Structure formats: C-alpha cells, structure tokens
Short mmCIF file of C-alpha atoms in Angstrom, two decimals:
data_model
loop_
_atom_site.label_atom_id
_atom_site.label_comp_id
_atom_site.label_asym_id
_atom_site.label_seq_id
_atom_site.Cartn_x
_atom_site.Cartn_y
_atom_site.Cartn_z
CA MET V 1 70.97 -38.83 73.42
CA THR V 2 67.29 -39.13 72.13
CA ILE V 3 65.81 -36.32 70.01
CA THR V 4 62.39 -36.50 70.77
CA HIS V 5 59.91 -35.15 67.65
CA ALA V 6 56.35 -32.83 68.74
CA THR V 7 54.61 -34.88 66.98
CA PRO V 8 51.18 -33.18 67.01
CA THR V 9 47.65 -34.76 68.55
CA GLY V 10 44.93 -34.46 67.21
CA ALA V 11 43.71 -32.00 69.70
CA ASP V 12 46.94 -29.49 69.18
CA LEU V 13 45.41 -29.17 65.63
CA ALA V 14 42.19 -28.59 66.84
CA THR V 15 43.10 -25.89 68.91
CA LEU V 16 44.89 -24.37 66.12
CA HIS V 17 42.42 -25.05 63.98
CA ARG V 18 40.17 -22.88 66.31
CA GLU V 19 42.53 -20.42 66.77
CA ASN V 20 42.98 -19.81 62.95
CA LEU V 21 39.44 -19.29 61.77
CA GLU V 22 39.23 -17.02 64.83
CA LEU V 23 42.02 -14.76 63.00
CA ALA V 24 40.24 -14.76 60.03
CA ALA V 25 37.18 -13.87 61.62
CA ARG V 26 38.49 -10.90 63.06
CA VAL V 27 40.73 -9.95 60.06
CA ALA V 28 37.44 -9.72 58.56
CA ARG V 29 35.27 -7.93 60.75
CA LEU V 30 38.60 -5.42 60.52
CA GLU V 31 38.49 -4.68 57.36
CA LYS V 32 35.11 -4.21 57.03
CA GLN V 33 35.39 -0.95 59.78
CA MET V 34 38.13 0.15 57.72
CA GLY V 35 36.25 0.07 54.42
CA GLY V 36 38.90 -1.03 52.48
CA VAL V 37 42.48 1.11 52.50
CA PRO V 38 41.72 4.71 51.92
CA ASP V 39 42.57 6.04 48.03
CA LYS V 40 45.80 7.84 48.98
CA ASN V 41 44.96 10.27 46.02
CA ALA V 42 41.44 11.48 46.69
CA LEU V 43 39.83 15.03 47.17
CA SER V 44 36.33 15.91 48.58
CA LEU V 45 35.73 19.60 48.93
CA CYS V 46 32.54 20.66 50.62
CA VAL V 47 31.34 23.89 48.75
CA PHE V 48 29.37 25.66 50.74
CA SER V 49 29.66 29.40 49.45
CA ASP V 50 27.76 31.17 46.52
CA ASP V 51 30.95 33.87 46.64
CA LEU V 52 32.39 34.54 43.35
CA ASP V 53 35.98 34.41 44.82
CA ARG V 54 35.51 31.66 46.89
CA LEU V 55 33.91 29.60 43.86
CA LEU V 56 36.98 30.30 41.79
CA ALA V 57 39.41 29.30 44.88
CA ALA V 58 37.36 25.70 44.90
CA PHE V 59 37.24 25.32 41.25
CA SER V 60 40.92 26.23 40.77
CA ILE V 61 42.36 23.57 43.40
CA ALA V 62 39.54 21.24 42.07
CA ASN V 63 40.97 21.38 38.77
CA SER V 64 44.31 21.61 39.36
CA SER V 65 44.03 18.23 41.55
CA ALA V 66 42.26 16.04 38.65
CA ALA V 67 44.99 17.17 36.72
CA CYS V 68 47.39 15.86 39.09
CA GLY V 69 45.21 12.56 38.86
CA MET V 70 43.54 12.72 41.76
CA GLN V 71 40.09 11.78 42.03
CA VAL V 72 38.27 15.06 42.89
CA THR V 73 34.73 15.43 44.37
CA MET V 74 33.21 18.48 44.48
CA TYR V 75 30.06 18.32 46.86
CA PHE V 76 27.45 21.88 46.77
CA THR V 77 25.10 22.54 49.37
CA PHE V 78 23.45 25.72 50.74
CA TRP V 79 24.31 29.13 49.20
CA ALA V 80 26.77 27.07 46.79
CA THR V 81 23.76 25.14 45.13
CA SER V 82 22.89 28.38 43.49
CA ALA V 83 25.88 28.14 41.44
CA LEU V 84 25.03 24.92 39.56
CA LYS V 85 21.16 26.42 38.48
CA ARG V 86 20.26 27.09 34.98
CA THR V 87 19.05 30.44 34.26
CA GLY V 88 16.05 31.55 32.90
CA PRO V 89 12.53 31.00 34.40
CA GLN V 90 11.98 28.37 37.27
CA ALA V 91 10.19 24.89 37.43
CA ALA V 92 6.41 25.00 38.12
CA GLY V 93 4.72 24.02 40.55
CA LYS V 94 6.66 25.82 43.23
CA THR V 95 5.21 27.38 46.63
CA ILE V 96 5.60 30.99 47.04
CA VAL V 97 8.52 30.70 49.51
CA GLU V 98 10.15 27.97 46.84
CA ARG V 99 9.48 30.91 44.09
CA MET V 100 10.97 33.69 46.57
CA PHE V 101 14.07 31.47 46.69
CA GLY V 102 13.95 31.55 43.37
CA TRP V 103 14.20 35.06 42.83
CA MET V 104 16.10 35.49 45.49
CA LEU V 105 19.50 33.29 44.99
CA PRO V 106 19.45 33.60 41.03
CA GLY V 107 21.56 30.95 39.13
CA GLY V 108 24.49 30.38 37.21
CA PRO V 109 28.54 31.39 37.06
CA LYS V 110 27.82 34.68 35.71
CA VAL V 111 25.23 36.63 38.84
CA ARG V 112 28.16 35.63 41.55
CA SER V 113 29.05 38.19 44.16
CA LEU V 114 32.56 38.82 45.98
CA SER V 115 32.52 38.04 49.45
CA LYS V 116 34.40 41.33 50.13
CA LEU V 117 34.78 44.60 47.82
CA GLN V 118 31.36 43.88 46.18
CA MET V 119 30.49 47.76 46.38
CA GLY V 120 27.26 46.85 44.38
CA GLY V 121 28.57 45.20 42.38
CA MET V 122 31.71 47.71 41.08
CA GLY V 123 33.52 45.05 42.38
CA ARG V 124 32.73 42.03 40.84
CA ALA V 125 33.09 44.13 37.63
CA MET V 126 36.29 45.51 38.46
CA VAL V 127 37.87 41.76 39.29
CA GLU V 128 36.15 39.93 35.92
CA ARG V 129 37.52 43.09 33.77
CA GLU V 130 41.01 42.93 35.53
CA MET V 131 40.63 38.51 35.04
CA ARG V 132 40.03 38.77 31.51
CA LEU V 133 42.84 41.52 31.20
CA LYS V 134 45.37 39.15 32.68
CA GLY V 135 43.81 35.32 31.51
CA ILE V 136 42.90 34.16 34.70
CA ALA V 137 40.24 31.74 33.87
CA GLY V 138 36.03 33.07 35.01
CA LEU V 139 34.00 30.95 36.62
CA ALA V 140 31.99 29.92 33.56
CA GLU V 141 35.53 28.81 32.29
CA GLN V 142 36.39 26.95 35.04
CA MET V 143 32.83 25.04 35.64
CA GLU V 144 33.17 24.20 31.86
CA MET V 145 36.74 22.92 32.36
CA ALA V 146 35.85 20.50 35.53
CA LYS V 147 33.81 18.30 32.87
CA SER V 148 36.37 17.48 30.97
CA THR V 149 39.02 17.04 33.65
CA GLY V 150 36.47 14.60 34.69
CA ILE V 151 35.54 15.92 38.80
CA GLN V 152 32.75 14.50 40.38
CA ILE V 153 29.89 16.89 41.45
CA LEU V 154 27.24 15.98 44.10
CA VAL V 155 24.56 18.35 45.31
CA CYS V 156 23.21 18.22 48.46
CA SER V 157 19.55 17.07 48.29
CA MET V 158 18.86 18.55 51.40
CA THR V 159 19.10 22.40 49.94
CA MET V 160 17.07 21.32 46.80
CA ASP V 161 14.34 20.38 49.23
CA LEU V 162 14.62 23.25 51.49
CA MET V 163 15.07 25.59 48.77
CA GLY V 164 12.57 24.10 46.05
CA ILE V 165 14.75 23.34 43.45
CA ARG V 166 14.03 21.02 40.85
CA ARG V 167 16.32 18.98 39.59
CA GLU V 168 15.80 20.34 35.78
CA GLU V 169 16.70 23.67 37.45
CA LEU V 170 20.30 22.00 37.46
CA VAL V 171 23.27 22.73 35.06
CA GLU V 172 23.97 20.04 32.41
CA TYR V 173 26.86 18.28 33.88
CA PRO V 174 27.84 14.36 33.09
CA GLY V 175 27.47 11.96 36.12
CA LEU V 176 25.77 15.18 38.05
CA GLU V 177 24.48 13.70 41.19
CA VAL V 178 21.88 14.87 43.95
CA CYS V 179 22.57 12.51 47.41
CA GLY V 180 23.16 12.97 51.14
CA THR V 181 25.65 13.77 52.80
CA THR V 182 26.52 10.19 53.91
CA LYS V 183 27.64 9.83 50.19
CA PHE V 184 29.64 12.83 50.51
CA ILE V 185 31.31 11.38 53.83
CA ASP V 186 31.78 8.05 52.90
CA ILE V 187 33.78 9.30 49.98
CA ALA V 188 35.41 12.18 51.92
CA ALA V 189 36.38 9.39 54.62
CA SER V 190 37.79 7.44 51.76
CA GLY V 191 40.33 9.97 50.19
CA ASN V 192 43.38 12.02 52.39
CA VAL V 193 42.10 15.68 51.19
CA THR V 194 38.51 17.02 52.32
CA PHE V 195 38.60 21.21 52.09
CA PHE V 196 35.37 23.07 53.12
CA ILE V 197 34.88 26.48 51.07
CA MET R 1 62.52 11.40 14.98
CA ALA R 2 59.23 13.01 15.31
CA GLU R 3 59.06 16.49 15.78
CA SER R 4 58.55 17.21 19.59
CA ARG R 5 55.20 17.88 20.89
CA ARG R 6 54.46 21.53 22.32
CA VAL R 7 51.82 23.44 24.41
CA ASP R 8 51.90 27.15 24.69
CA THR R 9 49.98 28.25 27.61
CA ARG R 10 51.62 31.84 27.37
CA GLY R 11 48.68 34.36 28.65
CA LEU R 12 47.38 32.35 30.27
CA LYS R 13 47.30 31.43 34.82
CA CYS R 14 46.78 29.01 37.01
CA PRO R 15 45.42 26.44 36.89
CA VAL R 16 44.60 26.60 33.38
CA PRO R 17 48.56 25.60 32.21
CA VAL R 18 48.41 22.75 34.20
CA VAL R 19 45.23 21.74 33.13
CA ARG R 20 45.87 22.06 29.34
CA MET R 21 49.44 20.26 29.94
CA ASN R 22 47.75 17.29 31.60
CA GLY R 23 45.23 17.07 28.33
CA GLU R 24 47.87 17.02 26.01
CA VAL R 25 50.17 14.57 27.62
CA ARG R 26 47.18 12.20 26.87
CA ASP R 27 48.09 11.78 23.53
CA VAL R 28 52.15 11.91 24.12
CA PRO R 29 53.37 7.88 24.05
CA ALA R 30 55.69 6.87 26.71
CA GLY R 31 58.74 7.67 26.72
CA GLU R 32 58.28 11.11 24.02
CA ASP R 33 58.99 14.62 25.96
CA LEU R 34 56.07 17.21 25.69
CA HIS R 35 57.55 20.94 25.73
CA VAL R 36 55.33 23.53 27.75
CA ILE R 37 55.73 27.06 27.58
CA ALA R 38 54.41 29.46 29.79
CA ASP R 39 54.64 32.60 31.31
CA ASP R 40 52.29 32.26 34.60
CA PRO R 41 55.30 32.83 37.72
CA ALA R 42 52.89 30.09 39.35
CA PHE R 43 53.85 27.46 36.36
CA PRO R 44 57.40 26.07 37.68
CA PRO R 45 56.48 25.48 40.93
CA ASP R 46 53.24 24.14 39.82
CA VAL R 47 54.90 21.55 36.75
CA LYS R 48 57.28 20.21 39.80
CA ALA R 49 54.21 19.28 41.93
CA TRP R 50 52.55 17.59 39.27
CA CYS R 51 55.33 15.92 37.75
CA ARG R 52 55.82 14.61 41.36
CA ARG R 53 51.76 13.49 41.72
CA THR R 54 51.67 12.24 38.00
CA GLY R 55 55.31 10.36 37.83
CA HIS R 56 56.19 11.93 34.71
CA GLU R 57 59.54 12.41 34.58
CA LEU R 58 60.65 16.41 34.47
CA VAL R 59 63.28 16.32 31.91
CA SER R 60 64.57 20.31 32.07
CA LEU R 61 62.91 22.86 33.82
CA GLU R 62 64.17 26.90 32.76
CA THR R 63 62.90 30.29 32.97
CA ILE R 64 64.06 33.16 31.04
CA ASP R 65 62.89 37.01 30.99
CA GLY R 66 59.70 35.19 32.61
CA VAL R 67 58.93 32.53 30.16
CA THR R 68 59.32 28.79 31.36
CA GLU R 69 60.20 26.43 29.31
CA ALA R 70 59.24 22.76 31.15
CA VAL R 71 59.72 19.63 28.81
CA VAL R 72 57.84 16.91 30.78
CA ARG R 73 59.10 13.07 29.54
CA VAL R 74 56.09 10.56 30.04
CA VAL R 75 56.27 7.72 32.06
CA ARG R 76 53.78 5.21 32.23
#
C-alpha cells in the first residue's frame, strides 16, 4: 500500500495566505462595528424631568448602582438641567428670552416641585417633612452623594444653548461635562442598562 | 484578632445604607468581615444584590425585630 503525502504546492500556500488576510480584514471590520465588547456593568440615565420625585428616583437608582460597582452616567437634558443650576443671580449678557427662562426655571435641588400632589407647594413641604422624619435622603444630599460614588454627569449642550444657561451657572461637580447626545448614546450603547426619567 | 468592623445605618433609608456600606468596605482588607446594621426594610434584599454585583461574600444575614445585621466578607 502506498501512502501519498499531500505536499502543499506553492499555489496552495498562496491561496491560504490570501484567505487568511481576507479573514483578518473581516474580523477587524466587525470589531470596529461592534465598538468593542459592551461593558456589562454600566448604567446610563437620560434625566429629562425637573420634578423632585423623578429626580429622587433617578439619583437613588444611580447612587445604588454606583455603589454596586457599576459605571454610572447621568445625562441631563431639557427641564432636568435646571436642577444642576446654581442659585443666585443669572449670568450677564443674556437676551430677554434667556433671562425669562432663568426666572421661570429656578436652579438647585431645593425648589423642585412634585409631578403629583404639588398643591401649590404644600405637597412638596409635606413630602420633605416626611422624608426628614423618616430618614430618607433628600435631593441635595443625594446629589452630594453622587460625587462620592463617582457618578459621571453630562449636560446637554443644546438645552444650555436653548435656555441660555451659561457654563458658570452650573453647580461645581467633579468631571461635569457639557456635550451632545452622541457622546451620551456612545456611552449608553456600550453599557447594558439605560433609563429615561 | 482585630475588632470587627461595624457600620450602623439605622434610621437611614434606601439608597443610603448600601452607599455607606460600599464606602466602608473600601477600607476593609480582603478576607476580613464588615458588620452592617440596618433597619431599612429594603436592606436585606439590597445587601444580597450588592454582594452578587460586587463579588463580596454574604456570610450571614439576620433580621430580629426589624433590625438587620449582615456580615459581609470582603473579596478582592
């Protein structure tokens, strides 16, 4: 019996080499499309509302998730941006309309109203009193906590532009960044949990 | 043996107990235990979830008269 060893010819090797290069190029292309492997431990919140109750829910979830070791990003857009404004006088050089936005949308965690049972401020006072009595952390405290848990805060630049909010009118927050939706969606797409509040 | 580390979160509500515990655990060396006391009813399920997410070991969890004591062994 004769055993024939398949000796690769030069032509076979050239074909293999070409196929190998094609496959490598395909893998590189697919990897680029995927943008790397998603970080399974990331939460992204799009915070839209400036209501006290909604902001409390957003910060509670964000702080707990960060404490669980998740990478947390909060993207503030539209009305929610007011919650990140400092209190005090508005920046100089605003148009009349921008100034009106400033008057009608006061800044800071203290002046937020409820989405339900606001009752001209009575509801909020009641909720704040109950929270204090029951040891539930308020919005200002939760916003401070976000600094220590390492939550990343992004602010929508279009909202800032629309409402005439200046960068210097925003609260001091480590790493706070004004950016567009693309940056947010890039972060959200690489994580596995996204909320809109 | 070193005095066991304790964090008392009584009177505090979700999410503060978990955030406090997470802050305390940073200073605990691997293999050592942290005792966490809480009276928030959300704490027992939350501490289980926190251990699952962070990889720390839940050695014991006991609730008596609404006060929970969790013993967490730090894993790094």
